[in-house]
Each structure stands twice: as C-alpha cells, then as structure tokens.
mmCIF file of C-alpha atoms and ligand atoms in Angstrom:
data_model
loop_
_atom_site.group_PDB
_atom_site.id
_atom_site.type_symbol
_atom_site.label_atom_id
_atom_site.label_comp_id
_atom_site.label_asym_id
_atom_site.label_seq_id
_atom_site.Cartn_x
_atom_site.Cartn_y
_atom_site.Cartn_z
ATOM 1 C CA MET R 1 60.846 174.716 107.137
ATOM 2 C CA SER R 2 57.592 176.498 107.918
ATOM 3 C CA ALA R 3 55.580 178.018 105.054
ATOM 4 C CA GLN R 4 55.174 181.708 104.314
ATOM 5 C CA ILE R 5 51.837 182.789 105.804
ATOM 6 C CA ILE R 6 49.759 184.717 103.262
ATOM 7 C CA ASP R 7 48.121 187.540 105.223
ATOM 8 C CA GLY R 8 44.703 188.196 103.709
ATOM 9 C CA LYS R 9 43.962 190.967 106.202
ATOM 10 C CA VAL R 10 46.932 193.035 105.044
ATOM 11 C CA ILE R 11 46.267 192.364 101.352
ATOM 12 C CA ALA R 12 42.547 193.191 101.678
ATOM 13 C CA GLU R 13 43.404 196.391 103.554
ATOM 14 C CA THR R 14 45.781 197.418 100.756
ATOM 15 C CA ILE R 15 43.053 196.832 98.161
ATOM 16 C CA ARG R 16 40.534 198.861 100.166
ATOM 17 C CA GLY R 17 43.057 201.700 100.314
ATOM 18 C CA GLU R 18 43.510 201.552 96.525
ATOM 19 C CA VAL R 19 39.728 201.564 96.012
ATOM 20 C CA LYS R 20 39.295 204.504 98.387
ATOM 21 C CA ALA R 21 41.867 206.570 96.469
ATOM 22 C CA GLU R 22 40.109 205.838 93.161
ATOM 23 C CA VAL R 23 36.696 206.688 94.653
ATOM 24 C CA GLU R 24 38.090 210.055 95.747
ATOM 25 C CA ALA R 25 39.492 210.629 92.256
ATOM 26 C CA MET R 26 36.088 209.780 90.735
ATOM 27 C CA LYS R 27 34.276 212.161 93.050
ATOM 28 C CA ALA R 28 36.741 214.945 92.259
ATOM 29 C CA LYS R 29 36.525 214.458 88.483
ATOM 30 C CA TYR R 30 32.900 213.401 87.919
ATOM 31 C CA GLY R 31 31.119 214.518 91.117
ATOM 32 C CA LYS R 32 29.782 211.000 91.500
ATOM 33 C CA ALA R 33 30.377 208.200 93.997
ATOM 34 C CA PRO R 34 30.040 204.491 93.204
ATOM 35 C CA GLY R 35 26.777 203.106 94.610
ATOM 36 C CA LEU R 36 26.075 199.579 95.827
ATOM 37 C CA ALA R 37 22.537 198.327 96.457
ATOM 38 C CA ALA R 38 22.205 195.438 98.892
ATOM 39 C CA VAL R 39 18.958 193.494 98.710
ATOM 40 C CA LEU R 40 18.184 191.490 101.810
ATOM 41 C CA VAL R 41 15.121 189.245 101.980
ATOM 42 C CA GLY R 42 13.992 187.968 105.371
ATOM 43 C CA GLU R 43 15.662 188.150 108.754
ATOM 44 C CA ARG R 44 18.462 185.589 108.770
ATOM 45 C CA ILE R 45 20.957 186.787 111.369
ATOM 46 C CA ASP R 46 24.006 185.732 109.293
ATOM 47 C CA SER R 47 22.701 187.427 106.130
ATOM 48 C CA GLN R 48 21.919 190.609 108.080
ATOM 49 C CA ALA R 49 25.476 190.598 109.466
ATOM 50 C CA TYR R 50 26.996 190.100 105.982
ATOM 51 C CA VAL R 51 24.952 192.942 104.528
ATOM 52 C CA ARG R 52 25.833 195.214 107.463
ATOM 53 C CA SER R 53 29.548 194.598 106.997
ATOM 54 C CA LYS R 54 29.276 195.224 103.245
ATOM 55 C CA LYS R 55 27.517 198.562 103.839
ATOM 56 C CA LYS R 56 30.105 199.534 106.456
ATOM 57 C CA ALA R 57 32.908 198.687 104.029
ATOM 58 C CA CYS R 58 31.231 200.881 101.375
ATOM 59 C CA ALA R 59 31.074 203.830 103.760
ATOM 60 C CA GLU R 60 34.756 203.402 104.700
ATOM 61 C CA VAL R 61 35.874 203.838 101.089
ATOM 62 C CA GLY R 62 33.445 206.686 100.355
ATOM 63 C CA MET R 63 30.889 204.688 98.359
ATOM 64 C CA THR R 64 27.132 205.115 98.701
ATOM 65 C CA SER R 65 25.130 202.092 99.761
ATOM 66 C CA PHE R 66 21.411 201.551 99.300
ATOM 67 C CA GLY R 67 19.680 199.088 101.587
ATOM 68 C CA HIS R 68 16.561 197.142 100.623
ATOM 69 C CA ASP R 69 15.397 195.073 103.573
ATOM 70 C CA LEU R 70 12.432 193.111 102.315
ATOM 71 C CA PRO R 71 10.015 190.813 104.155
ATOM 72 C CA ALA R 72 10.566 187.051 103.980
ATOM 73 C CA ASP R 73 7.135 186.574 102.361
ATOM 74 C CA ILE R 74 7.789 188.960 99.460
ATOM 75 C CA SER R 75 6.515 187.539 96.180
ATOM 76 C CA GLN R 76 8.732 186.616 93.259
ATOM 77 C CA ALA R 77 7.113 189.374 91.171
ATOM 78 C CA GLU R 78 7.701 192.045 93.841
ATOM 79 C CA LEU R 79 11.339 191.033 94.283
ATOM 80 C CA LEU R 80 11.896 191.082 90.533
ATOM 81 C CA GLN R 81 10.419 194.589 90.443
ATOM 82 C CA VAL R 82 12.906 195.749 93.121
ATOM 83 C CA VAL R 83 15.756 194.397 90.983
ATOM 84 C CA ARG R 84 14.386 196.073 87.841
ATOM 85 C CA ASP R 85 14.060 199.413 89.651
ATOM 86 C CA LEU R 86 17.692 199.138 90.781
ATOM 87 C CA ASN R 87 18.744 198.248 87.227
ATOM 88 C CA ALA R 88 17.165 201.528 86.108
ATOM 89 C CA ASN R 89 18.632 203.679 88.905
ATOM 90 C CA PRO R 90 21.719 205.563 87.612
ATOM 91 C CA GLU R 91 23.045 206.089 91.170
ATOM 92 C CA VAL R 92 23.360 202.311 91.578
ATOM 93 C CA HIS R 93 26.422 200.690 89.969
ATOM 94 C CA GLY R 94 26.296 197.356 91.739
ATOM 95 C CA ILE R 95 23.391 195.169 92.845
ATOM 96 C CA LEU R 96 23.921 192.517 95.430
ATOM 97 C CA VAL R 97 21.151 190.079 96.291
ATOM 98 C CA GLN R 98 22.166 188.387 99.525
ATOM 99 C CA LEU R 99 21.868 184.586 99.310
ATOM 100 C CA PRO R 100 20.275 182.327 100.339
ATOM 101 C CA LEU R 101 16.805 183.538 99.360
ATOM 102 C CA PRO R 102 13.664 182.040 100.929
ATOM 103 C CA ASP R 103 12.536 178.690 99.478
ATOM 104 C CA HIS R 104 9.525 180.088 97.597
ATOM 105 C CA ILE R 105 11.804 182.401 95.570
ATOM 106 C CA ASP R 106 13.394 181.203 92.332
ATOM 107 C CA ASP R 107 16.887 182.587 92.920
ATOM 108 C CA GLU R 108 18.079 181.751 89.419
ATOM 109 C CA GLU R 109 15.403 184.026 87.948
ATOM 110 C CA VAL R 110 16.242 186.804 90.439
ATOM 111 C CA LEU R 111 19.999 186.645 89.804
ATOM 112 C CA GLY R 112 19.340 186.454 86.061
ATOM 113 C CA ALA R 113 17.252 189.654 86.276
ATOM 114 C CA ILE R 114 20.196 191.724 87.535
ATOM 115 C CA SER R 115 21.590 193.875 84.744
ATOM 116 C CA ILE R 116 24.902 192.343 83.613
ATOM 117 C CA GLU R 117 26.482 195.815 83.969
ATOM 118 C CA LYS R 118 25.591 195.848 87.700
ATOM 119 C CA ASP R 119 26.209 192.182 88.525
ATOM 120 C CA VAL R 120 28.985 192.863 91.057
ATOM 121 C CA ASP R 121 28.678 189.361 92.530
ATOM 122 C CA GLY R 122 29.458 187.986 89.069
ATOM 123 C CA PHE R 123 26.822 185.235 89.264
ATOM 124 C CA HIS R 124 24.806 186.248 86.195
ATOM 125 C CA PRO R 125 24.901 183.350 83.705
ATOM 126 C CA LEU R 126 26.346 185.685 81.058
ATOM 127 C CA ASN R 127 29.240 186.659 83.321
ATOM 128 C CA ILE R 128 29.865 183.029 84.331
ATOM 129 C CA GLY R 129 29.542 181.974 80.670
ATOM 130 C CA ARG R 130 32.114 184.521 79.524
ATOM 131 C CA LEU R 131 34.423 183.472 82.362
ATOM 132 C CA SER R 132 34.244 179.905 81.038
ATOM 133 C CA MET R 133 35.044 180.751 77.410
ATOM 134 C CA LYS R 134 38.342 181.373 75.760
ATOM 135 C CA ARG R 135 39.081 184.996 74.814
ATOM 136 C CA ARG R 136 35.867 186.263 76.462
ATOM 137 C CA GLU R 137 35.945 188.707 79.341
ATOM 138 C CA PRO R 138 33.220 188.779 81.992
ATOM 139 C CA LEU R 139 32.242 192.242 83.211
ATOM 140 C CA PHE R 140 32.550 190.968 86.790
ATOM 141 C CA VAL R 141 34.223 187.961 88.400
ATOM 142 C CA PRO R 142 32.716 186.422 91.582
ATOM 143 C CA CYS R 143 34.337 187.934 94.651
ATOM 144 C CA THR R 144 35.720 184.926 96.563
ATOM 145 C CA PRO R 145 37.380 183.303 93.506
ATOM 146 C CA LYS R 146 38.729 186.685 92.409
ATOM 147 C CA GLY R 147 40.082 187.139 95.951
ATOM 148 C CA CYS R 148 41.927 183.792 95.780
ATOM 149 C CA ILE R 149 43.692 184.821 92.554
ATOM 150 C CA GLU R 150 44.498 188.239 94.000
ATOM 151 C CA LEU R 151 46.173 186.564 96.996
ATOM 152 C CA LEU R 152 48.359 184.536 94.614
ATOM 153 C CA LEU R 153 49.254 187.540 92.461
ATOM 154 C CA ARG R 154 50.051 189.834 95.368
ATOM 155 C CA THR R 155 52.218 187.132 96.948
ATOM 156 C CA GLY R 156 54.220 186.966 93.714
ATOM 157 C CA VAL R 157 53.120 183.423 92.848
ATOM 158 C CA GLN R 158 53.555 182.621 89.179
ATOM 159 C CA ILE R 159 50.447 180.806 87.882
ATOM 160 C CA GLU R 160 51.332 180.208 84.225
ATOM 161 C CA GLY R 161 52.528 176.673 83.533
ATOM 162 C CA LYS R 162 51.936 175.509 87.122
ATOM 163 C CA ARG R 163 49.926 172.426 88.063
ATOM 164 C CA ALA R 164 46.851 173.773 89.841
ATOM 165 C CA VAL R 165 44.394 171.564 91.706
ATOM 166 C CA VAL R 166 41.015 172.936 92.775
ATOM 167 C CA LEU R 167 39.271 170.894 95.427
ATOM 168 C CA GLY R 168 35.516 171.537 94.986
ATOM 169 C CA ARG R 169 33.368 172.474 91.992
ATOM 170 C CA SER R 170 30.634 174.731 93.400
ATOM 171 C CA ASN R 171 29.192 177.512 91.261
ATOM 172 C CA ILE R 172 30.287 180.139 93.777
ATOM 173 C CA VAL R 173 33.892 179.078 94.457
ATOM 174 C CA GLY R 174 35.358 175.914 92.892
ATOM 175 C CA LEU R 175 34.233 176.315 89.302
ATOM 176 C CA PRO R 176 34.956 180.044 88.845
ATOM 177 C CA VAL R 177 38.339 179.848 90.597
ATOM 178 C CA ALA R 178 39.253 176.943 88.290
ATOM 179 C CA MET R 179 38.299 179.029 85.234
ATOM 180 C CA LEU R 180 40.417 181.927 86.491
ATOM 181 C CA LEU R 181 43.445 179.646 86.912
ATOM 182 C CA LEU R 182 42.918 178.290 83.404
ATOM 183 C CA HIS R 183 42.713 181.830 81.997
ATOM 184 C CA ARG R 184 46.093 182.441 83.602
ATOM 185 C CA ASN R 185 47.495 179.346 81.877
ATOM 186 C CA ALA R 186 47.737 176.925 84.782
ATOM 187 C CA THR R 187 47.397 173.225 83.985
ATOM 188 C CA LEU R 188 44.239 172.447 85.829
ATOM 189 C CA THR R 189 42.629 169.557 87.702
ATOM 190 C CA ILE R 190 39.232 169.931 89.401
ATOM 191 C CA CYS R 191 38.431 167.433 92.165
ATOM 192 C CA HIS R 192 35.057 166.644 93.746
ATOM 193 C CA SER R 193 33.269 164.045 95.818
ATOM 194 C CA ARG R 194 33.669 161.334 93.147
ATOM 195 C CA THR R 195 37.395 161.863 92.560
ATOM 196 C CA LYS R 196 39.445 158.704 93.104
ATOM 197 C CA ASP R 197 42.677 158.864 95.093
ATOM 198 C CA LEU R 198 42.174 162.448 96.226
ATOM 199 C CA PRO R 199 45.464 162.620 98.196
ATOM 200 C CA GLY R 200 47.375 161.410 95.127
ATOM 201 C CA VAL R 201 45.772 164.029 92.861
ATOM 202 C CA VAL R 202 46.227 166.837 95.389
ATOM 203 C CA ARG R 203 49.887 165.879 95.782
ATOM 204 C CA GLU R 204 50.466 166.881 92.126
ATOM 205 C CA ALA R 205 49.545 170.494 92.856
ATOM 206 C CA ASP R 206 51.993 173.374 92.731
ATOM 207 C CA ILE R 207 48.970 175.520 93.582
ATOM 208 C CA LEU R 208 46.133 174.048 95.642
ATOM 209 C CA ILE R 209 42.802 175.800 96.186
ATOM 210 C CA ALA R 210 40.726 173.956 98.788
ATOM 211 C CA ALA R 211 36.974 174.740 98.750
ATOM 212 C CA VAL R 212 35.167 171.638 99.998
ATOM 213 C CA GLY R 213 33.632 172.657 103.311
ATOM 214 C CA ARG R 214 35.193 169.687 105.179
ATOM 215 C CA ALA R 215 37.114 170.646 108.312
ATOM 216 C CA GLU R 216 40.871 170.020 107.973
ATOM 217 C CA MET R 217 40.426 167.409 105.246
ATOM 218 C CA VAL R 218 43.710 168.139 103.450
ATOM 219 C CA ARG R 219 46.520 166.587 105.506
ATOM 220 C CA GLY R 220 50.228 167.302 105.532
ATOM 221 C CA ASP R 221 51.090 164.207 103.486
ATOM 222 C CA TRP R 222 48.636 165.250 100.723
ATOM 223 C CA VAL R 223 50.726 168.303 99.846
ATOM 224 C CA LYS R 224 53.732 168.580 97.569
ATOM 225 C CA PRO R 225 56.693 170.224 99.355
ATOM 226 C CA GLY R 226 56.803 173.913 98.447
ATOM 227 C CA ALA R 227 53.218 174.069 97.105
ATOM 228 C CA VAL R 228 51.116 177.218 97.544
ATOM 229 C CA VAL R 229 47.921 176.445 99.441
ATOM 230 C CA ILE R 230 44.837 178.699 99.435
ATOM 231 C CA ASP R 231 42.277 177.506 101.971
ATOM 232 C CA VAL R 232 38.780 178.813 101.244
ATOM 233 C CA GLY R 233 37.013 176.609 103.792
ATOM 234 C CA ILE R 234 35.250 178.025 106.834
ATOM 235 C CA ASN R 235 34.185 175.261 109.202
ATOM 236 C CA ARG R 236 33.275 175.079 112.862
ATOM 237 C CA LYS R 237 35.336 172.712 114.973
ATOM 238 C CA ASP R 238 34.300 171.866 118.538
ATOM 239 C CA ASP R 239 36.733 173.406 121.007
ATOM 240 C CA PRO R 240 35.716 173.399 124.687
ATOM 241 C CA THR R 241 38.637 175.729 125.520
ATOM 242 C CA HIS R 242 37.109 178.438 123.303
ATOM 243 C CA PRO R 243 34.475 180.793 124.813
ATOM 244 C CA LYS R 244 32.019 179.944 122.010
ATOM 245 C CA GLY R 245 32.669 176.190 122.353
ATOM 246 C CA TYR R 246 34.028 176.043 118.810
ATOM 247 C CA ARG R 247 36.607 177.681 116.604
ATOM 248 C CA LEU R 248 36.844 178.230 112.877
ATOM 249 C CA VAL R 249 39.106 176.003 110.820
ATOM 250 C CA GLY R 250 39.678 175.649 107.096
ATOM 251 C CA ASP R 251 39.548 172.678 104.747
ATOM 252 C CA VAL R 252 43.290 172.258 105.315
ATOM 253 C CA ALA R 253 44.971 170.892 108.452
ATOM 254 C CA PHE R 254 46.949 174.109 108.877
ATOM 255 C CA ASP R 255 49.513 172.973 111.481
ATOM 256 C CA GLU R 256 50.533 169.942 109.414
ATOM 257 C CA VAL R 257 50.403 171.559 105.987
ATOM 258 C CA LYS R 258 52.370 174.675 106.946
ATOM 259 C CA GLU R 259 55.364 172.405 107.617
ATOM 260 C CA VAL R 260 55.287 171.152 103.997
ATOM 261 C CA ALA R 261 53.867 173.987 101.877
ATOM 262 C CA GLY R 262 55.836 176.947 100.513
ATOM 263 C CA ALA R 263 53.032 179.383 101.330
ATOM 264 C CA ILE R 264 49.613 179.014 102.924
ATOM 265 C CA THR R 265 46.592 181.105 103.923
ATOM 266 C CA PRO R 266 45.437 180.796 107.547
ATOM 267 C CA VAL R 267 41.796 180.477 108.673
ATOM 268 C CA PRO R 268 40.691 182.989 109.761
ATOM 269 C CA GLY R 269 42.672 185.835 108.206
ATOM 270 C CA GLY R 270 43.495 184.351 104.799
ATOM 271 C CA VAL R 271 40.778 184.235 102.129
ATOM 272 C CA GLY R 272 38.117 185.528 104.558
ATOM 273 C CA PRO R 273 38.801 189.294 104.291
ATOM 274 C CA MET R 274 39.096 189.177 100.485
ATOM 275 C CA PRO R 275 35.496 188.887 99.169
ATOM 276 C CA ILE R 276 34.365 192.251 100.554
ATOM 277 C CA ALA R 277 37.510 193.942 99.225
ATOM 278 C CA MET R 278 36.747 192.396 95.814
ATOM 279 C CA LEU R 279 33.094 193.488 96.044
ATOM 280 C CA LEU R 280 34.277 197.074 96.539
ATOM 281 C CA ARG R 281 36.678 196.680 93.606
ATOM 282 C CA ASN R 282 33.878 195.312 91.392
ATOM 283 C CA THR R 283 31.476 198.116 92.377
ATOM 284 C CA LEU R 284 34.146 200.710 91.633
ATOM 285 C CA ASP R 285 34.868 199.067 88.246
ATOM 286 C CA GLY R 286 31.136 199.132 87.427
ATOM 287 C CA ALA R 287 30.936 202.814 88.346
ATOM 288 C CA LYS R 288 34.058 203.625 86.306
ATOM 289 C CA ARG R 289 32.524 201.959 83.263
ATOM 290 C CA ALA R 290 29.259 203.850 83.828
ATOM 291 C CA VAL R 291 30.951 207.284 83.931
ATOM 292 C CA GLY R 292 33.576 206.432 81.296
ATOM 293 C CA MET R 293 36.545 206.786 83.673
ATOM 294 C CA GLU R 294 39.788 205.187 82.486
HETATM 295 P P1 NAP E 1 29.753 173.458 98.383
HETATM 296 O O1 NAP E 1 28.800 174.162 97.468
HETATM 297 O O2 NAP E 1 29.232 172.572 99.457
HETATM 298 O O3 NAP E 1 30.736 172.605 97.450
HETATM 299 C C1 NAP E 1 31.651 171.714 98.008
HETATM 300 C C2 NAP E 1 32.419 171.032 96.914
HETATM 301 O O4 NAP E 1 33.330 170.152 97.536
HETATM 302 C C3 NAP E 1 31.559 170.201 95.973
HETATM 303 O O5 NAP E 1 32.025 170.347 94.661
HETATM 304 C C4 NAP E 1 31.756 168.773 96.478
HETATM 305 O O6 NAP E 1 31.751 167.798 95.463
HETATM 306 C C5 NAP E 1 33.154 168.831 97.044
HETATM 307 N N1 NAP E 1 33.310 167.887 98.135
HETATM 308 C C6 NAP E 1 32.572 167.798 99.264
HETATM 309 N N2 NAP E 1 33.034 166.795 100.033
HETATM 310 C C7 NAP E 1 34.067 166.240 99.388
HETATM 311 C C8 NAP E 1 34.945 165.180 99.680
HETATM 312 N N3 NAP E 1 34.859 164.467 100.794
HETATM 313 N N4 NAP E 1 35.915 164.891 98.789
HETATM 314 C C9 NAP E 1 36.027 165.611 97.640
HETATM 315 N N5 NAP E 1 35.228 166.627 97.321
HETATM 316 C C10 NAP E 1 34.248 166.944 98.173
HETATM 317 O O7 NAP E 1 30.733 174.479 99.104
HETATM 318 P P2 NAP E 1 31.190 175.967 98.693
HETATM 319 O O8 NAP E 1 30.032 176.873 98.766
HETATM 320 O O9 NAP E 1 32.005 175.933 97.457
HETATM 321 O O10 NAP E 1 32.135 176.305 99.924
HETATM 322 C C11 NAP E 1 33.297 175.553 100.217
HETATM 323 C C12 NAP E 1 33.911 176.040 101.510
HETATM 324 O O11 NAP E 1 34.313 177.403 101.326
HETATM 325 C C13 NAP E 1 32.939 176.079 102.690
HETATM 326 O O12 NAP E 1 33.672 175.784 103.878
HETATM 327 C C14 NAP E 1 32.459 177.509 102.738
HETATM 328 O O13 NAP E 1 32.065 177.915 104.036
HETATM 329 C C15 NAP E 1 33.711 178.231 102.309
HETATM 330 N N6 NAP E 1 33.485 179.551 101.697
HETATM 331 C C16 NAP E 1 34.300 180.537 102.123
HETATM 332 C C17 NAP E 1 34.201 181.795 101.571
HETATM 333 C C18 NAP E 1 35.137 182.849 102.023
HETATM 334 O O14 NAP E 1 34.885 184.004 101.769
HETATM 335 N N7 NAP E 1 36.254 182.512 102.658
HETATM 336 C C19 NAP E 1 33.245 182.063 100.578
HETATM 337 C C20 NAP E 1 32.440 181.011 100.150
HETATM 338 C C21 NAP E 1 32.576 179.756 100.707
HETATM 339 P P3 NAP E 1 30.431 167.443 94.562
HETATM 340 O O15 NAP E 1 30.333 168.572 93.580
HETATM 341 O O16 NAP E 1 30.780 166.159 93.943
HETATM 342 O O17 NAP E 1 29.285 167.389 95.523
#
C-alpha cells in the first residue's frame, strides 16, 4: 500500500495563516508589527534569492522587514557593528544573517554577537546549548529542524516512545532535530558517515529523518514497513528530460520508499516550504516576548 504523502505546502500555508492572524492581533492591541532584519553580505545569487523570499513572506503576513545588503569586502568589525545596531533597535525582533558568509569573516563570532532574544535562526550557542540540555528551553529553535517536528505533529504522528533515527549530524539540521526528538521522548539513534550497517540501523526506525545531502541514498529495503519518513535532502539529479537538465530529489528514493513507509514527505513540497514558515513563527514569538503579549 502506498504511503500517506505529507504535504508541506499545505501545512506551511496553514502556519503562515496562523502567524498572520496573530500579527493582526498584535497590531490591533499594541500598535506594533514584528520586525525581521535580514543581513546579506556579498552578491551570491542563491543567498539573494533566499533573502528576497524571506522578505516577501514577511510582507505577506504583515511583518516589517529590514534589509541590510552589505558589500562582500565588509570587515569583521563593520559587520559586528551592524549586528550590534540591530540588537539595539526596538523595531527589530529577529535578526537573520544569511549564510554562508565570505571566507574572511568569522561566522561563529558574528552569529554569537546576535542578541539571544533576537536569534530567530536559533544558531546562537546559548540557544543550541539549551536545546541540548534536559529541562532547558531555548528561546528559538532552528527553523528546518523545527519544521520537521511540526510536520510530524500536524500529521498526528506520536513521537513519544518511538524509535527515531536521524541520518546526519550537522549543526543546522541533524543535531538539532535529534535533540527535538529526544525532548519529545523518542528513543534516538543518530547516524553519520562512520556508522556501520546503515541500512540495518535505519530499518529500526519508526520515524526516520534523512538529512545527509546524498541523492536518493535511502532505499526501499532500508525502511521498516509503516515508518514515517521525513526527507530533508535537496539534491540535484541529472535529468535530460527536464528543461533545466536536472531535477531536485531528496535523500530518500521516494518511489521505492513510498511503497513501504506509512507516511513520507516528497521533494520538493515536503520539508522545503517549512523553514520560512518557522522563521515567521520565530519572529512573531520574539516580538510577542518583547511586547509582553501572551
Ligand atoms: P551536511 O552539513 O553536509 O551534513 C551531512 C551529514 O550527513 C553529516 O553528518 C555526514 O556525516 C552525514 N553523511 C554524509 N554522507 C553520508 C553517508 N554516505 N552515510 C552516512 N552519513 C553521511 O548537510 P546538511 O547541511 O545537514 O544538509 C543535509 C541535506 O539537507 C542537504 O541535502 C541539504 O541541501 C538539505 N537541507 C534542506 C533544507 C530544507 O529546508 N529542506 C535545509 C537545510 C538543508 P559526518 O558528520 O560524519 O560527516
């Protein structure tokens, strides 16, 4: 039997609608809109596109966005000053520094300079540290991992007591999503490039999160029948029949795995739409804390 397809577009749209309603309520009660500052360094086409879509998403839900397009040769000190100015600006509730930064910039120092109250990407070491500790709450959770959990929750997947396997241990996806699953009382295994018998370990999963960046690595016979599969991967696969000469595929061989899994996210249209929805949610939460809104 074919798996339930988890529709990230619909879920992300629902979340944006919820955020929009709360933004309107905030404006009506406090006369203030949540504000997101996007800091872009250099002229990478992909980074420019990401920042544009984040600003557009802000406008659609009634949030204010502040753009800071900075030259690629900006100094570390100048960039840090931009971040400090945004920390001090009461109209700004979220600060987003688009990665990657140019090589001469120490991105750890820049991300660490963002006020923890405005760290809507959730990458500040204090937020990641709290996420990794028992009975500690981060102020913000990174958007893609948070989006993966939201997909599970809104599909009615029970996490507590389930065997969860996370494939990948990056700071931006694998590790934080694993911590979130642990917080929700899954029994957790994290796999990486040195894991032995990967198919055997993955086959134990009731919930599988794949974030390896390897096109269609997870095959149908790696997956336990009925498992829930969240595919974070975005990979190009050559496809001469496609106008661009390639198409996007996940880390999971979708056509095979959908015949075995209980539920699965497609690529595109699964995890992809979630991070921006979660960024809006985080910015709204930051603004609510700032104005004292329940
Ligand atoms: P990353 O930093 O390259 O991390 C990849 C992880 O996978 C590492 O932990 C690595 O292990 C592990 N790995 C790589 N090859 C492996 C193999 N053959 N067997 C087992 N483990 C292996 O990647 P990332 O930034 O987390 O991104 C992962 C994927 O998600 C990419 O396709 C990326 O484009 C996508 N992504 C999507 C979104 C979204 O919004 N949908 C957001 C972010 C990322 P080691 O630690 O041992 O090296």
